[in-house]
Amino acid sequence: MSNIITLKKNNQKEIDWDNVEISNELISSIPLESAVEYRFVPFREEGGVLSIAMVDFEDRDSQNALRFYIDKQNKKALIYKVSEELFPTILNKLKSPEIEISKAVESFKKESEESRQKKPVKASRSGDGQLNVIQEAPVAKMVEVIIKNAIEGGSSDIHIEPLEKKVRIRYRVDGVLHSSLFLPKNIGPAVVSRVKILSNLKIDEKRKPQDGRFRIKKGEEFIDFRVSTFPVSQGEKVVMRILDKDDNLINLKTLGFMGRDLEKINEVTTEPYGIILITGPTGSGKSTTLYSLLRILNKEGTNIVTLEDPVEYVLEGVSQSQVRPEIDYTFASGLRSILRQDPDIIMVGEIRDSETAELTVHAALTGHLVLSTLHTNTAIGAVSRLVDMGTKSFLLSSALKIVIGQRLVRRICNNCKKERKGISQEVIAMVKQELKDIPEDVLKDYLGYNPLKEPEKIKFYEGQGCRNCGDQGMKGRILISEIFDVNKEIAQMIGDSKDEYSLLNATQKDGFTTMKQDGMIKVLKGETTIEEIQRVTDDTSGKEVISAKGE
């Protein structure tokens, strides 16, 4: 093989394979199937010389394929012999979603052209009378790449959005949307149709929203997708929520609960009856916490029945039911039926109206443990919200056991985390002011020191950005929370219709920490940043102070 300069053996340490970046030109130069079959990957080009990673240079078929590839490129080649164990890492770098999508688009165009020239086109007629060509093979490949890219990137949602001249694919990672891929405008309807087929939705219904779900196999496990279509001015928008049980149904400590908060939650899961409420806005992780609690409560001899909209995670041994308001099967009507199913534990997805609130309290007072969610800004605010819905204060005081208020903040990437230098004294003073009401023993338990008396030990951290976090400096999310525990004193105050300020003063004596205080502790523990805490707690105070830090 005259074009081969040399064969370099046993030199895997010469190159940092984890940080090798393969150009799009090289990725396009070799089909992924060929790289897999013949086990070689071109990874670099310098001065007209290709560097190629190869597993078995002695294999005759691989030699022939390599010779053909080098001749086609009309370049010389430097071959690096790599191990079987290392090769998959290098091979994965060929799997660029942009390149795979581009190949599928070209295949789509080619098949469309051939179909027009050679054979009748199989088409489906939409509701507006237009014919829609669905080229199954390339479109299926596009959807496969879109989904695979989302899973590998740790996304929670996939957005397929038609714009004026193209279709945009965005992924939500750690609560933030990122634009990732773009498709030609004419391919968008075919992609949407493919997703509808997977989700068992009506392909020809484009005038109103539809909801569905499907699942794929990942290794030995299954990943569920919740699908929502929505008509917009430029076509149909699709959002797919990725419901990965292994990724989300984790223990409470890993979610971010700690100290007193974790103890209170563990205590209430042993209660025979009462209401456990989780509060927070949409996207604050309420469902994840609910399912994590259900997993703790799901034991032999316990009958758990749920009402959900929709069923997000399928739990073995739990009777889960999805409400359908279009046929008058609501949380309220479903809750009446659940009470005739002899349940020990009931989970109601959300308390939305006075009737559901009344039935939830009734179920708790008749010997059931009820878990549910409520949209309020604070944990203590759940009391006035339920009273506003018509719940009697004296009944609520007997039924309510605990309220968990929570938000999600982005976690600093552990791979590139470094201490943040040059924090101003104003920021340190702000943190100390926020933590001044927390008992000293609690602060020492969390941090190992008292930041109020030992400010010189205060440290802040930030992510520098690396391949592991996509140069974001943040990877993953963690909860900040506040736990409103309804003890005897608090229950009496609720029964006497005391206001939120009085309830807050009383619960602070029991070690209550607000969400922002919990967040500040996690900042000092190096788990998140102070900007993240301010972002999710809607607190504008101190933003100028933070931006004025000297660095």
Tab-separated table of N, CA and C in Angstrom, residues 358-437:
chain	number	residue	atom	x	y	z
A	358	GLU	N	-61.592	19.263	48.066
A	358	GLU	CA	-62.500	18.743	49.094
A	358	GLU	C	-62.418	17.220	49.199
A	359	LEU	N	-62.375	16.545	48.045
A	359	LEU	CA	-62.300	15.089	48.045
A	359	LEU	C	-60.956	14.592	48.565
A	360	THR	N	-59.891	15.340	48.278
A	360	THR	CA	-58.554	14.977	48.777
A	360	THR	C	-58.521	15.041	50.295
A	361	VAL	N	-59.056	16.117	50.860
A	361	VAL	CA	-59.110	16.250	52.323
A	361	VAL	C	-59.976	15.146	52.924
A	362	HIS	N	-61.103	14.868	52.281
A	362	HIS	CA	-61.999	13.811	52.764
A	362	HIS	C	-61.287	12.454	52.772
A	363	ALA	N	-60.524	12.167	51.708
A	363	ALA	CA	-59.807	10.893	51.624
A	363	ALA	C	-58.763	10.787	52.729
A	364	ALA	N	-58.069	11.905	53.006
A	364	ALA	CA	-57.046	11.895	54.053
A	364	ALA	C	-57.662	11.685	55.427
A	365	LEU	N	-58.828	12.272	55.655
A	365	LEU	CA	-59.476	12.164	56.961
A	365	LEU	C	-60.151	10.818	57.175
A	366	THR	N	-60.318	10.049	56.111
A	366	THR	CA	-60.935	8.726	56.254
A	366	THR	C	-59.897	7.602	56.202
A	367	GLY	N	-58.634	7.961	56.507
A	367	GLY	CA	-57.628	6.928	56.710
A	367	GLY	C	-56.728	6.617	55.537
A	368	HIS	N	-56.615	7.537	54.564
A	368	HIS	CA	-55.742	7.304	53.417
A	368	HIS	C	-54.576	8.290	53.419
A	369	LEU	N	-53.438	7.837	52.948
A	369	LEU	CA	-52.315	8.732	52.726
A	369	LEU	C	-52.415	9.230	51.280
A	370	VAL	N	-52.520	10.549	51.108
A	370	VAL	CA	-52.749	11.137	49.792
A	370	VAL	C	-51.550	12.012	49.403
A	371	LEU	N	-51.041	11.787	48.204
A	371	LEU	CA	-49.961	12.605	47.661
A	371	LEU	C	-50.509	13.404	46.490
A	372	SER	N	-50.148	14.687	46.409
A	372	SER	CA	-50.615	15.500	45.296
A	372	SER	C	-49.719	16.709	45.108
A	373	THR	N	-50.015	17.500	44.064
A	373	THR	CA	-49.255	18.721	43.784
A	373	THR	C	-50.197	19.908	43.720
A	374	LEU	N	-49.615	21.088	43.902
A	374	LEU	CA	-50.384	22.322	43.895
A	374	LEU	C	-49.476	23.427	43.362
A	375	HIS	N	-50.031	24.337	42.556
A	375	HIS	CA	-49.227	25.429	42.020
A	375	HIS	C	-49.271	26.624	42.968
A	376	THR	N	-48.238	26.758	43.794
A	376	THR	CA	-48.070	27.941	44.641
A	376	THR	C	-46.590	28.329	44.624
A	377	ASN	N	-46.308	29.562	45.020
A	377	ASN	CA	-44.924	30.042	44.998
A	377	ASN	C	-44.122	29.565	46.202
A	378	THR	N	-44.800	29.369	47.332
A	378	THR	CA	-44.117	28.927	48.547
A	378	THR	C	-44.852	27.734	49.147
A	379	ALA	N	-44.156	27.012	50.020
A	379	ALA	CA	-44.785	25.862	50.683
A	379	ALA	C	-45.913	26.325	51.600
A	380	ILE	N	-45.664	27.370	52.380
A	380	ILE	CA	-46.679	27.865	53.323
A	380	ILE	C	-47.883	28.410	52.577
A	381	GLY	N	-47.664	28.927	51.357
A	381	GLY	CA	-48.758	29.470	50.557
A	381	GLY	C	-49.800	28.437	50.174
A	382	ALA	N	-49.479	27.146	50.321
A	382	ALA	CA	-50.441	26.090	49.986
A	382	ALA	C	-51.649	26.137	50.917
A	383	VAL	N	-51.442	26.584	52.150
A	383	VAL	CA	-52.547	26.630	53.112
A	383	VAL	C	-53.616	27.617	52.647
A	384	SER	N	-53.212	28.857	52.355
A	384	SER	CA	-54.189	29.867	51.919
A	384	SER	C	-54.797	29.499	50.569
A	385	ARG	N	-54.006	28.842	49.707
A	385	ARG	CA	-54.527	28.429	48.399
A	385	ARG	C	-55.659	27.424	48.560
A	386	LEU	N	-55.490	26.445	49.437
A	386	LEU	CA	-56.532	25.440	49.660
A	386	LEU	C	-57.756	26.052	50.336
A	387	VAL	N	-57.511	26.995	51.240
A	387	VAL	CA	-58.638	27.671	51.896
A	387	VAL	C	-59.418	28.492	50.871
A	388	ASP	N	-58.685	29.150	49.951
A	388	ASP	CA	-59.347	29.911	48.881
A	388	ASP	C	-60.190	29.008	47.994
A	389	MET	N	-59.792	27.737	47.880
A	389	MET	CA	-60.552	26.775	47.067
A	389	MET	C	-61.811	26.290	47.780
A	390	GLY	N	-61.984	26.710	49.035
A	390	GLY	CA	-63.187	26.327	49.760
A	390	GLY	C	-62.980	25.280	50.840
A	391	THR	N	-61.721	24.864	51.057
A	391	THR	CA	-61.454	23.870	52.103
A	391	THR	C	-61.602	24.522	53.474
A	392	LYS	N	-62.313	23.871	54.382
A	392	LYS	CA	-62.493	24.393	55.735
A	392	LYS	C	-61.183	24.309	56.513
A	393	SER	N	-60.831	25.375	57.203
A	393	SER	CA	-59.553	25.438	57.922
A	393	SER	C	-59.426	24.334	58.964
A	394	PHE	N	-60.500	24.045	59.682
A	394	PHE	CA	-60.423	23.041	60.749
A	394	PHE	C	-60.242	21.633	60.172
A	395	LEU	N	-60.748	21.403	58.961
A	395	LEU	CA	-60.526	20.106	58.311
A	395	LEU	C	-59.100	20.009	57.765
A	396	LEU	N	-58.615	21.105	57.190
A	396	LEU	CA	-57.266	21.127	56.629
A	396	LEU	C	-56.221	20.920	57.715
A	397	SER	N	-56.453	21.490	58.889
A	397	SER	CA	-55.483	21.357	59.983
A	397	SER	C	-55.322	19.910	60.422
A	398	SER	N	-56.371	19.112	60.278
A	398	SER	CA	-56.295	17.697	60.661
A	398	SER	C	-55.733	16.828	59.547
A	399	ALA	N	-55.912	17.267	58.285
A	399	ALA	CA	-55.528	16.417	57.151
A	399	ALA	C	-54.100	16.660	56.670
A	400	LEU	N	-53.656	17.918	56.656
A	400	LEU	CA	-52.363	18.257	56.059
A	400	LEU	C	-51.204	17.837	56.962
A	401	LYS	N	-50.248	17.093	56.395
A	401	LYS	CA	-49.101	16.625	57.169
A	401	LYS	C	-47.819	17.374	56.820
A	402	ILE	N	-47.587	17.602	55.531
A	402	ILE	CA	-46.342	18.255	55.117
A	402	ILE	C	-46.537	18.874	53.739
A	403	VAL	N	-45.859	20.005	53.512
A	403	VAL	CA	-45.853	20.636	52.192
A	403	VAL	C	-44.395	20.813	51.765
A	404	ILE	N	-44.076	20.309	50.579
A	404	ILE	CA	-42.718	20.407	50.041
A	404	ILE	C	-42.723	21.432	48.916
A	405	GLY	N	-42.067	22.564	49.143
A	405	GLY	CA	-41.913	23.558	48.090
A	405	GLY	C	-40.563	23.365	47.426
A	406	GLN	N	-40.504	23.437	46.106
A	406	GLN	CA	-39.233	23.150	45.444
A	406	GLN	C	-39.074	23.882	44.117
A	407	ARG	N	-37.826	24.024	43.706
A	407	ARG	CA	-37.422	24.521	42.387
A	407	ARG	C	-36.242	23.685	41.923
A	408	LEU	N	-35.933	23.755	40.636
A	408	LEU	CA	-34.763	23.092	40.093
A	408	LEU	C	-33.728	24.130	39.679
A	409	VAL	N	-32.486	23.900	40.073
A	409	VAL	CA	-31.384	24.762	39.640
A	409	VAL	C	-30.331	23.898	38.954
A	410	ARG	N	-29.566	24.512	38.068
A	410	ARG	CA	-28.521	23.770	37.373
A	410	ARG	C	-27.347	23.509	38.314
A	411	ARG	N	-26.753	22.338	38.148
A	411	ARG	CA	-25.642	21.917	38.992
A	411	ARG	C	-24.313	22.226	38.285
A	412	ILE	N	-23.326	22.663	39.038
A	412	ILE	CA	-21.999	22.920	38.480
A	412	ILE	C	-21.388	21.599	38.020
A	413	CYS	N	-20.796	21.606	36.832
A	413	CYS	CA	-20.154	20.402	36.296
A	413	CYS	C	-18.991	19.985	37.190
A	414	ASN	N	-19.038	18.761	37.692
A	414	ASN	CA	-17.981	18.279	38.580
A	414	ASN	C	-16.651	18.101	37.864
A	415	ASN	N	-16.708	17.956	36.551
A	415	ASN	CA	-15.486	17.687	35.793
A	415	ASN	C	-14.614	18.931	35.623
A	416	CYS	N	-15.242	20.099	35.605
A	416	CYS	CA	-14.466	21.336	35.388
A	416	CYS	C	-14.713	22.375	36.480
A	417	LYS	N	-15.177	21.939	37.643
A	417	LYS	CA	-15.483	22.868	38.736
A	417	LYS	C	-14.211	23.430	39.352
A	418	LYS	N	-14.176	24.740	39.524
A	418	LYS	CA	-13.035	25.392	40.168
A	418	LYS	C	-13.535	26.476	41.108
A	419	GLU	N	-12.699	26.826	42.075
A	419	GLU	CA	-13.077	27.881	43.005
A	419	GLU	C	-13.151	29.212	42.272
A	420	ARG	N	-14.152	29.976	42.609
A	420	ARG	CA	-14.383	31.274	41.970
A	420	ARG	C	-13.646	32.347	42.763
A	421	LYS	N	-12.762	33.061	42.126
A	421	LYS	CA	-11.953	34.075	42.797
A	421	LYS	C	-12.580	35.459	42.650
A	422	GLY	N	-12.164	36.337	43.542
A	422	GLY	CA	-12.536	37.742	43.421
A	422	GLY	C	-13.963	38.078	43.777
A	423	ILE	N	-14.600	37.277	44.649
A	423	ILE	CA	-15.972	37.587	45.075
A	423	ILE	C	-15.952	38.808	45.990
A	424	SER	N	-16.818	39.757	45.709
A	424	SER	CA	-16.824	41.007	46.474
A	424	SER	C	-17.377	40.802	47.885
A	425	GLN	N	-17.024	41.716	48.757
A	425	GLN	CA	-17.502	41.668	50.139
A	425	GLN	C	-19.010	41.886	50.207
A	426	GLU	N	-19.559	42.618	49.228
A	426	GLU	CA	-21.008	42.838	49.211
A	426	GLU	C	-21.765	41.526	49.018
A	427	VAL	N	-21.236	40.654	48.159
A	427	VAL	CA	-21.883	39.363	47.925
A	427	VAL	C	-21.799	38.503	49.182
A	428	ILE	N	-20.636	38.484	49.811
A	428	ILE	CA	-20.471	37.707	51.050
A	428	ILE	C	-21.416	38.230	52.123
A	429	ALA	N	-21.560	39.551	52.213
A	429	ALA	CA	-22.482	40.140	53.197
A	429	ALA	C	-23.923	39.740	52.895
A	430	MET	N	-24.274	39.681	51.616
A	430	MET	CA	-25.626	39.289	51.236
A	430	MET	C	-25.910	37.846	51.645
A	431	VAL	N	-24.935	36.954	51.423
A	431	VAL	CA	-25.100	35.552	51.796
A	431	VAL	C	-25.251	35.422	53.308
A	432	LYS	N	-24.420	36.127	54.047
A	432	LYS	CA	-24.496	36.077	55.512
A	432	LYS	C	-25.845	36.595	56.004
A	433	GLN	N	-26.352	37.631	55.358
A	433	GLN	CA	-27.659	38.178	55.736
A	433	GLN	C	-28.763	37.148	55.508
A	434	GLU	N	-28.650	36.404	54.405
A	434	GLU	CA	-29.663	35.399	54.073
A	434	GLU	C	-29.639	34.235	55.058
A	435	LEU	N	-28.460	33.910	55.584
A	435	LEU	CA	-28.318	32.733	56.446
A	435	LEU	C	-28.397	33.056	57.933
A	436	LYS	N	-28.580	34.320	58.299
A	436	LYS	CA	-28.470	34.714	59.713
A	436	LYS	C	-29.526	34.089	60.620
A	437	ASP	N	-30.688	33.689	60.057
A	437	ASP	CA	-31.752	33.126	60.888
A	437	ASP	C	-31.643	31.613	61.062
